Amino acid sequence: MTLQVPYESFSAARERTCPDAEVFVSVQSGWTLVCCADPKSDTLVASATRRGVGKVKEDLAALGLEVLDGSWFGDGAIHFPDESADCFVAAVSYATSAGPGVWLDAYAHMPTQVQVLRSMYDELCETGELEGTDFDTFIRLANPNVAIVSPREIEGYLERNATRDRSDC
């Protein structure tokens, strides 16, 4: 039997269900998986977090828990939280008279660079920051650089960061 709890509740759930069980951490699908099990009662307590392994180990050590590398696997599947829908993140770096700027937005579907720049232009016009400036002049003056990050790339960044030990930072 698997009990999956939010990361913040893992220690309390472990204490209630299998207080003598060792705690294990591993990286699964870009998430840090924290689990403990009591084979005698066929109980598995699991939690998933985007925090890196090093930080998770620090968190649990601060609670007095010894943490080992590894995972328990039961008959039930671990469900990783669905934090957000698949989205494309667009970032625009641009020049202003006050110095460099960065503008961000998110899209449900892959936008073109022109769509991103038009969205940025429209937003800046709505806020009054580009009053009286046409789109072509805005592009020439801003000298924008557009980067679009796909859901797959975002997942890759999350997986890479989950495996990094940043306990020395």
mmCIF file of C-alpha atoms in Angstrom:
data_model
loop_
_atom_site.group_PDB
_atom_site.id
_atom_site.type_symbol
_atom_site.label_atom_id
_atom_site.label_comp_id
_atom_site.label_asym_id
_atom_site.label_seq_id
_atom_site.Cartn_x
_atom_site.Cartn_y
_atom_site.Cartn_z
ATOM 1 C CA MET A 1 0.000 0.000 0.000
ATOM 2 C CA THR A 2 1.390 3.422 -0.980
ATOM 3 C CA LEU A 3 0.683 6.650 0.855
ATOM 4 C CA GLN A 4 1.709 9.654 -1.199
ATOM 5 C CA VAL A 5 1.886 12.945 0.673
ATOM 6 C CA PRO A 6 3.047 16.489 -0.072
ATOM 7 C CA TYR A 7 6.762 16.946 0.519
ATOM 8 C CA GLU A 8 6.137 19.183 3.545
ATOM 9 C CA SER A 9 4.124 16.369 5.176
ATOM 10 C CA PHE A 10 6.562 13.529 4.519
ATOM 11 C CA SER A 11 8.278 13.483 7.919
ATOM 12 C CA ALA A 12 4.987 13.519 9.842
ATOM 13 C CA ALA A 13 3.496 10.797 7.628
ATOM 14 C CA ARG A 14 6.600 8.673 8.079
ATOM 15 C CA GLU A 15 6.404 9.098 11.839
ATOM 16 C CA ARG A 16 2.741 7.980 11.904
ATOM 17 C CA THR A 17 2.954 5.065 9.480
ATOM 18 C CA CYS A 18 6.459 3.589 9.677
ATOM 19 C CA PRO A 19 8.555 5.440 12.266
ATOM 20 C CA ASP A 20 11.472 3.016 12.145
ATOM 21 C CA ALA A 21 11.807 2.964 8.359
ATOM 22 C CA GLU A 22 14.895 4.346 6.659
ATOM 23 C CA VAL A 23 14.411 7.295 4.321
ATOM 24 C CA PHE A 24 15.630 7.120 0.728
ATOM 25 C CA VAL A 25 15.913 9.798 -1.966
ATOM 26 C CA SER A 26 16.359 9.526 -5.714
ATOM 27 C CA VAL A 27 15.607 11.474 -8.862
ATOM 28 C CA GLN A 28 12.698 10.228 -10.974
ATOM 29 C CA SER A 29 11.363 12.039 -14.048
ATOM 30 C CA GLY A 30 12.945 15.322 -12.960
ATOM 31 C CA TRP A 31 11.511 15.119 -9.442
ATOM 32 C CA THR A 32 13.289 14.301 -6.211
ATOM 33 C CA LEU A 33 11.470 11.287 -4.812
ATOM 34 C CA VAL A 34 11.523 10.804 -1.034
ATOM 35 C CA CYS A 35 10.289 7.503 0.349
ATOM 36 C CA CYS A 36 10.370 5.049 3.198
ATOM 37 C CA ALA A 37 8.802 1.646 3.557
ATOM 38 C CA ASP A 38 7.850 -0.965 6.093
ATOM 39 C CA PRO A 39 7.980 -4.316 4.287
ATOM 40 C CA LYS A 40 6.275 -6.096 7.218
ATOM 41 C CA SER A 41 3.117 -4.010 6.882
ATOM 42 C CA ASP A 42 3.553 -3.549 3.113
ATOM 43 C CA THR A 43 3.442 0.230 3.592
ATOM 44 C CA LEU A 44 5.270 2.726 1.408
ATOM 45 C CA VAL A 45 5.272 6.467 2.126
ATOM 46 C CA ALA A 46 6.352 8.635 -0.811
ATOM 47 C CA SER A 47 6.618 12.260 -1.754
ATOM 48 C CA ALA A 48 7.886 14.150 -4.794
ATOM 49 C CA THR A 49 9.394 17.624 -4.859
ATOM 50 C CA ARG A 50 11.224 19.840 -7.337
ATOM 51 C CA ARG A 51 13.805 20.677 -4.662
ATOM 52 C CA GLY A 52 17.254 19.315 -5.491
ATOM 53 C CA VAL A 53 18.531 16.161 -3.814
ATOM 54 C CA GLY A 54 21.088 18.109 -1.761
ATOM 55 C CA LYS A 55 18.450 20.465 -0.364
ATOM 56 C CA VAL A 56 16.093 17.574 0.392
ATOM 57 C CA LYS A 57 18.858 15.776 2.278
ATOM 58 C CA GLU A 58 19.540 18.973 4.240
ATOM 59 C CA ASP A 59 15.831 19.425 5.015
ATOM 60 C CA LEU A 60 15.441 15.880 6.291
ATOM 61 C CA ALA A 61 18.734 15.878 8.203
ATOM 62 C CA ALA A 62 17.546 19.029 9.996
ATOM 63 C CA LEU A 63 14.545 16.956 11.138
ATOM 64 C CA GLY A 64 16.926 14.327 12.523
ATOM 65 C CA LEU A 65 16.454 11.815 9.720
ATOM 66 C CA GLU A 66 19.249 9.813 8.158
ATOM 67 C CA VAL A 67 18.831 9.841 4.392
ATOM 68 C CA LEU A 68 20.121 7.181 2.010
ATOM 69 C CA ASP A 69 20.312 7.118 -1.772
ATOM 70 C CA GLY A 70 17.743 4.875 -3.432
ATOM 71 C CA SER A 71 14.039 4.200 -3.824
ATOM 72 C CA TRP A 72 11.426 1.752 -2.674
ATOM 73 C CA PHE A 73 8.957 0.618 -5.317
ATOM 74 C CA GLY A 74 5.541 -0.744 -4.486
ATOM 75 C CA ASP A 75 2.651 -1.996 -6.540
ATOM 76 C CA GLY A 76 1.122 1.493 -6.743
ATOM 77 C CA ALA A 77 2.520 4.094 -9.074
ATOM 78 C CA ILE A 78 3.959 7.325 -7.720
ATOM 79 C CA HIS A 79 2.100 10.312 -9.124
ATOM 80 C CA PHE A 80 4.240 13.328 -9.776
ATOM 81 C CA PRO A 81 2.350 16.582 -9.201
ATOM 82 C CA ASP A 82 1.132 18.359 -12.309
ATOM 83 C CA GLU A 83 2.468 21.805 -11.490
ATOM 84 C CA SER A 84 1.594 23.424 -14.743
ATOM 85 C CA ALA A 85 0.197 22.732 -18.143
ATOM 86 C CA ASP A 86 2.634 22.312 -20.974
ATOM 87 C CA CYS A 87 3.636 25.786 -21.979
ATOM 88 C CA PHE A 88 6.183 27.579 -24.066
ATOM 89 C CA VAL A 89 8.064 30.339 -22.270
ATOM 90 C CA ALA A 90 9.271 33.292 -24.300
ATOM 91 C CA ALA A 91 11.929 35.716 -23.133
ATOM 92 C CA VAL A 92 12.933 38.898 -24.899
ATOM 93 C CA SER A 93 16.072 40.784 -24.041
ATOM 94 C CA TYR A 94 16.021 44.342 -25.300
ATOM 95 C CA ALA A 95 17.785 47.679 -25.079
ATOM 96 C CA THR A 96 16.356 50.801 -23.453
ATOM 97 C CA SER A 97 17.772 54.228 -22.751
ATOM 98 C CA ALA A 98 17.977 53.166 -19.091
ATOM 99 C CA GLY A 99 19.881 49.943 -19.889
ATOM 100 C CA PRO A 100 19.042 46.359 -20.787
ATOM 101 C CA GLY A 101 15.640 44.849 -20.127
ATOM 102 C CA VAL A 102 14.009 41.426 -20.121
ATOM 103 C CA TRP A 103 10.381 40.647 -20.885
ATOM 104 C CA LEU A 104 8.747 37.226 -20.280
ATOM 105 C CA ASP A 105 5.511 35.590 -21.351
ATOM 106 C CA ALA A 106 4.036 32.086 -21.653
ATOM 107 C CA TYR A 107 2.012 30.494 -24.431
ATOM 108 C CA ALA A 108 -0.086 27.344 -24.710
ATOM 109 C CA HIS A 109 1.242 26.734 -28.247
ATOM 110 C CA MET A 110 4.594 27.412 -29.897
ATOM 111 C CA PRO A 111 4.581 31.110 -30.823
ATOM 112 C CA THR A 112 6.589 32.688 -33.601
ATOM 113 C CA GLN A 113 9.154 35.324 -32.766
ATOM 114 C CA VAL A 114 6.928 37.937 -34.394
ATOM 115 C CA GLN A 115 3.971 36.886 -32.211
ATOM 116 C CA VAL A 116 6.154 37.231 -29.114
ATOM 117 C CA LEU A 117 7.402 40.657 -30.167
ATOM 118 C CA ARG A 118 3.870 41.791 -31.031
ATOM 119 C CA SER A 119 2.635 40.656 -27.585
ATOM 120 C CA MET A 120 5.473 42.536 -25.934
ATOM 121 C CA TYR A 121 4.804 45.638 -28.041
ATOM 122 C CA ASP A 122 1.059 45.521 -27.284
ATOM 123 C CA GLU A 123 1.704 45.180 -23.549
ATOM 124 C CA LEU A 124 4.161 48.066 -23.497
ATOM 125 C CA CYS A 125 1.688 50.210 -25.451
ATOM 126 C CA GLU A 126 -1.112 49.340 -22.988
ATOM 127 C CA THR A 127 1.062 50.402 -20.042
ATOM 128 C CA GLY A 128 1.962 53.675 -21.764
ATOM 129 C CA GLU A 129 5.661 52.872 -22.053
ATOM 130 C CA LEU A 130 5.632 53.122 -25.871
ATOM 131 C CA GLU A 131 3.199 55.936 -26.424
ATOM 132 C CA GLY A 132 3.484 57.200 -30.007
ATOM 133 C CA THR A 133 5.986 54.532 -31.108
ATOM 134 C CA ASP A 134 5.052 52.284 -34.027
ATOM 135 C CA PHE A 135 6.011 48.603 -34.144
ATOM 136 C CA ASP A 136 8.848 48.988 -36.679
ATOM 137 C CA THR A 137 10.443 51.820 -34.689
ATOM 138 C CA PHE A 138 10.088 49.778 -31.502
ATOM 139 C CA ILE A 139 11.939 46.833 -33.112
ATOM 140 C CA ARG A 140 14.715 49.061 -34.416
ATOM 141 C CA LEU A 141 15.240 50.866 -31.082
ATOM 142 C CA ALA A 142 14.814 47.857 -28.787
ATOM 143 C CA ASN A 143 17.137 45.593 -30.781
ATOM 144 C CA PRO A 144 15.297 42.579 -29.292
ATOM 145 C CA ASN A 145 16.603 39.046 -28.928
ATOM 146 C CA VAL A 146 13.841 36.425 -28.593
ATOM 147 C CA ALA A 147 14.268 33.028 -26.936
ATOM 148 C CA ILE A 148 11.430 30.499 -26.849
ATOM 149 C CA VAL A 149 11.708 27.525 -24.497
ATOM 150 C CA SER A 150 9.580 24.440 -25.206
ATOM 151 C CA PRO A 151 7.919 22.232 -22.568
ATOM 152 C CA ARG A 152 10.471 19.494 -23.312
ATOM 153 C CA GLU A 153 13.353 21.934 -22.742
ATOM 154 C CA ILE A 154 11.744 23.140 -19.505
ATOM 155 C CA GLU A 155 11.462 19.529 -18.295
ATOM 156 C CA GLY A 156 15.136 19.021 -19.176
ATOM 157 C CA TYR A 157 16.135 22.034 -17.079
ATOM 158 C CA LEU A 158 14.030 20.744 -14.178
ATOM 159 C CA GLU A 159 15.605 17.282 -14.400
ATOM 160 C CA ARG A 160 19.116 18.718 -14.599
ATOM 161 C CA ASN A 161 18.545 20.965 -11.596
ATOM 162 C CA ALA A 162 16.938 18.195 -9.550
ATOM 163 C CA THR A 163 20.096 16.095 -9.936
ATOM 164 C CA ARG A 164 22.489 18.881 -8.976
ATOM 165 C CA ASP A 165 23.764 18.923 -5.431
ATOM 166 C CA ARG A 166 23.680 22.561 -4.411
ATOM 167 C CA SER A 167 24.210 22.048 -0.721
ATOM 168 C CA ASP A 168 27.432 24.049 -0.896
ATOM 169 C CA CYS A 169 25.740 27.155 -2.331
#
